[in-house]
């Protein structure tokens, strides 16, 4: 839920407004199904560009993501860092396909993409395609705000041997007040622009000091922003997202909790393949991605659902480039394709026509062109 022309990312401290000049859309193809869903999304981007010639230009980055050559966890290759740095320095944004290993964590940390925004709004065209009864999806419109560069995923870990010779794993992490506040503050501002309700996710008994810090910061920030604050332990938050999603507005969470809840929210959408997000730092830095992994088991099968990646593109056009009409065009085109009975296998219902990854991308691109003519934009 938002007013026309409102960018959620504008509530993040230090974010710059989109430039009036042509912007650069940097593309990281990803791994596994990444290149396939990115290819489908770029068909849609090309259709948008034909409607708005010169509004943005596309540059594709390196396919190799990992700096690891020894079979260890995949990290961030230097050439990927240099590509992203070049795009960001020119005021552009990144559309990223899914990667494996620690790639996303290192990318976020390298550019201090500290705030993730994950919209969760079930669409009427898919009300009967998922596991949740349609009546419980009506009026669900929540925004998950996740801390992105600290906490458990960015601690210090190592392994050694206990005195008895058995392996022992260690992991230590912390949160500073500044790290907590800079995520809660935009969450509260966004909540004030919506329905005025902010839910904080903690785990009081399991993580008492970390939870206390988040709770105390949220209480103060919510009071200043004049929004209603509720505090949910993460297990109950997961339950509430499925059982009482209509009561939720903006949900703010530490890194690990936000990651898990984002996947849980995919149940409301009908498929994990529909979860998408924007990762934001100060200035112009932003990376848009799906909420699913590389799904290597689907690579090369033309079965992956590209809609989460296409919605990521729409979010990029709106939040980083200020192209509201274009973003709306992409989202409406997807819904029109669904209404026409086309689905990927994961969302197929009786009577639907099943399309592969590339065919669905082409169908959405064609619908973008048709809708643009209908609306007088072409």
Coordinates of N, CA and C in Angstrom, one line a residue, residues 17-99:
X17 N 17.7 10.9 -4.4 CA 16.6 10.9 -5.3 C 17.1 10.4 -6.7
X18 N 16.3 9.7 -7.5 CA 16.7 9.3 -8.8 C 17.2 10.5 -9.7
X19 N 18.2 10.3 -10.5 CA 18.7 11.3 -11.4 C 17.7 11.5 -12.6
X20 N 17.7 12.7 -13.1 CA 16.8 12.9 -14.3 C 17.5 12.4 -15.5
X21 N 18.8 12.1 -15.4 CA 19.6 11.6 -16.6 C 19.3 10.1 -16.8
X22 N 19.6 9.6 -17.9 CA 19.5 8.2 -18.2 C 20.3 7.4 -17.2
X23 N 19.7 6.3 -16.6 CA 20.3 5.5 -15.6 C 20.9 4.2 -16.1
X24 N 21.8 3.7 -15.5 CA 22.4 2.4 -15.9 C 21.9 1.3 -15.0
X25 N 21.3 0.3 -15.7 CA 20.8 -0.9 -15.0 C 21.9 -2.0 -15.2
X26 N 22.6 -2.3 -14.1 CA 23.6 -3.3 -14.1 C 23.0 -4.6 -13.9
X27 N 23.5 -5.7 -14.6 CA 22.9 -7.0 -14.5 C 24.0 -8.0 -14.1
X28 N 23.7 -8.8 -13.0 CA 24.5 -9.9 -12.6 C 23.7 -11.2 -12.9
X29 N 24.1 -12.0 -13.9 CA 23.3 -13.1 -14.3 C 23.0 -14.2 -13.2
X30 N 23.9 -14.4 -12.3 CA 23.7 -15.3 -11.2 C 24.2 -16.7 -11.6
X31 N 23.8 -17.7 -10.8 CA 24.2 -19.1 -11.0 C 22.9 -19.9 -11.0
X32 N 23.1 -21.2 -11.4 CA 21.9 -22.1 -11.4 C 20.9 -21.6 -12.4
X33 N 19.7 -21.3 -11.9 CA 18.6 -20.8 -12.8 C 18.8 -19.3 -13.0
X34 N 19.7 -18.7 -12.3 CA 19.9 -17.2 -12.4 C 19.9 -16.7 -13.9
X35 N 20.8 -17.2 -14.7 CA 20.9 -16.7 -16.1 C 19.6 -16.8 -16.8
X36 N 18.8 -17.9 -16.5 CA 17.5 -18.1 -17.2 C 16.4 -17.1 -16.8
X37 N 16.3 -16.9 -15.5 CA 15.3 -15.9 -15.0 C 15.7 -14.5 -15.3
X38 N 17.0 -14.2 -15.4 CA 17.5 -12.9 -15.8 C 17.2 -12.7 -17.3
X39 N 17.4 -13.7 -18.1 CA 17.1 -13.6 -19.5 C 15.7 -13.3 -19.8
X40 N 14.8 -13.9 -19.0 CA 13.3 -13.7 -19.1 C 13.0 -12.2 -18.7
X41 N 13.7 -11.8 -17.7 CA 13.5 -10.4 -17.2 C 14.0 -9.4 -18.1
X42 N 15.1 -9.7 -18.8 CA 15.6 -8.7 -19.8 C 14.7 -8.5 -21.0
X43 N 14.0 -9.6 -21.3 CA 13.0 -9.4 -22.4 C 12.0 -8.4 -22.0
X44 N 11.6 -8.4 -20.7 CA 10.6 -7.4 -20.2 C 11.3 -6.0 -20.2
X45 N 12.5 -6.0 -19.7 CA 13.2 -4.7 -19.7 C 13.3 -4.1 -21.1
X46 N 13.6 -4.9 -22.1 CA 13.7 -4.4 -23.5 C 12.3 -3.9 -23.9
X47 N 11.2 -4.5 -23.5 CA 9.9 -4.0 -23.9 C 9.7 -2.6 -23.2
X48 N 10.1 -2.5 -22.0 CA 9.9 -1.2 -21.3 C 10.8 -0.1 -22.0
X49 N 12.0 -0.5 -22.3 CA 12.9 0.5 -23.0 C 12.4 0.9 -24.3
X50 N 11.7 0.1 -25.0 CA 11.1 0.5 -26.3 C 10.0 1.5 -26.1
X51 N 9.3 1.4 -24.9 CA 8.3 2.4 -24.6 C 8.9 3.7 -24.2
X52 N 10.0 3.6 -23.4 CA 10.6 4.8 -22.9 C 12.1 4.8 -23.4
X53 N 12.3 5.1 -24.6 CA 13.7 5.0 -25.2 C 14.6 6.0 -24.5
X54 N 15.7 5.5 -24.1 CA 16.7 6.4 -23.5 C 16.5 6.6 -22.0
X55 N 15.5 6.0 -21.4 CA 15.3 6.1 -19.9 C 16.3 5.4 -19.1
X56 N 16.9 4.3 -19.6 CA 17.9 3.6 -19.0 C 18.7 2.8 -20.0
X57 N 19.9 2.4 -19.6 CA 20.6 1.5 -20.5 C 21.1 0.3 -19.6
X58 N 21.3 -0.8 -20.3 CA 21.7 -2.0 -19.6 C 23.1 -2.4 -19.8
X59 N 23.8 -2.8 -18.7 CA 25.2 -3.3 -18.8 C 25.2 -4.6 -18.0
X60 N 25.7 -5.6 -18.7 CA 25.8 -6.9 -18.0 C 27.2 -7.2 -17.4
X61 N 27.2 -7.6 -16.2 CA 28.5 -7.9 -15.5 C 29.0 -9.3 -15.7
X62 N 30.0 -9.6 -14.9 CA 30.6 -11.0 -15.1 C 29.7 -12.1 -14.5
X63 N 29.8 -13.2 -15.1 CA 29.0 -14.4 -14.7 C 29.7 -15.0 -13.5
X64 N 31.0 -15.0 -13.4 CA 31.7 -15.6 -12.3 C 31.5 -14.8 -11.0
X65 N 31.0 -15.5 -10.0 CA 30.7 -14.7 -8.7 C 31.8 -15.1 -7.6
X66 N 32.4 -16.3 -7.7 CA 33.1 -16.8 -6.6 C 34.6 -16.4 -6.7
X67 N 35.2 -16.1 -5.6 CA 36.7 -16.0 -5.5 C 37.3 -17.2 -5.0
X68 N 36.5 -18.2 -4.7 CA 37.0 -19.5 -4.2 C 37.3 -20.4 -5.3
X69 N 38.5 -21.0 -5.2 CA 39.0 -22.0 -6.2 C 39.3 -23.3 -5.6
X70 N 39.0 -23.5 -4.3 CA 39.3 -24.7 -3.5 C 38.1 -25.4 -3.1
X71 N 36.9 -25.1 -3.6 CA 35.7 -25.8 -3.2 C 35.0 -25.2 -2.0
X72 N 35.6 -24.1 -1.4 CA 35.1 -23.5 -0.2 C 33.9 -22.6 -0.6
X73 N 33.3 -22.0 0.5 CA 32.1 -21.2 0.2 C 32.3 -20.1 -0.8
X74 N 31.4 -20.0 -1.8 CA 31.5 -19.0 -2.8 C 31.4 -17.6 -2.2
X75 N 32.3 -16.7 -2.6 CA 32.3 -15.4 -2.1 C 32.1 -14.4 -3.2
X76 N 32.8 -13.2 -3.1 CA 32.6 -12.1 -4.0 C 33.9 -12.0 -4.8
X77 N 33.8 -12.2 -6.1 CA 34.9 -12.1 -7.0 C 35.3 -10.6 -7.2
X78 N 36.6 -10.3 -7.3 CA 37.0 -8.9 -7.5 C 36.3 -8.2 -8.7
X79 N 36.1 -9.0 -9.8 CA 35.5 -8.4 -11.0 C 34.1 -8.0 -10.7
X80 N 33.4 -8.8 -9.9 CA 32.0 -8.4 -9.5 C 32.0 -7.2 -8.7
X81 N 32.9 -7.1 -7.7 CA 33.0 -5.9 -6.9 C 33.2 -4.6 -7.8
X82 N 34.2 -4.7 -8.7 CA 34.5 -3.6 -9.6 C 33.3 -3.2 -10.5
X83 N 32.6 -4.2 -11.0 CA 31.4 -3.9 -11.8 C 30.4 -3.2 -11.0
X84 N 30.1 -3.7 -9.8 CA 29.1 -3.0 -9.0 C 29.5 -1.6 -8.6
X85 N 30.7 -1.5 -8.2 CA 31.3 -0.1 -7.8 C 31.1 0.8 -9.0
X86 N 31.4 0.4 -10.2 CA 31.2 1.3 -11.4 C 29.8 1.7 -11.6
X87 N 28.9 0.7 -11.5 CA 27.4 1.0 -11.7 C 27.0 2.0 -10.6
X88 N 27.3 1.7 -9.3 CA 26.9 2.6 -8.2 C 27.4 4.0 -8.3
X89 N 28.7 4.1 -8.7 CA 29.3 5.4 -8.8 C 28.7 6.3 -9.9
X90 N 28.0 5.7 -10.8 CA 27.3 6.4 -11.9 C 25.9 6.6 -11.6
X91 N 25.4 6.2 -10.3 CA 24.0 6.4 -9.9 C 23.1 5.3 -10.4
X92 N 23.7 4.2 -10.9 CA 22.8 3.1 -11.3 C 22.5 2.1 -10.2
X93 N 21.8 1.1 -10.6 CA 21.4 0.0 -9.7 C 21.6 -1.3 -10.3
X94 N 21.6 -2.4 -9.5 CA 21.9 -3.7 -9.9 C 20.7 -4.6 -9.9
X95 N 20.4 -5.3 -10.9 CA 19.5 -6.4 -10.9 C 20.3 -7.7 -10.9
X96 N 20.1 -8.4 -9.8 CA 21.0 -9.6 -9.6 C 20.2 -10.9 -9.7
X97 N 20.7 -11.9 -10.4 CA 20.1 -13.2 -10.4 C 20.6 -13.9 -9.1
X98 N 20.0 -15.1 -8.8 CA 20.4 -15.8 -7.6 C 21.8 -16.3 -7.7
X99 N 22.5 -16.3 -6.5 CA 23.8 -16.9 -6.4 C 23.8 -17.9 -5.2

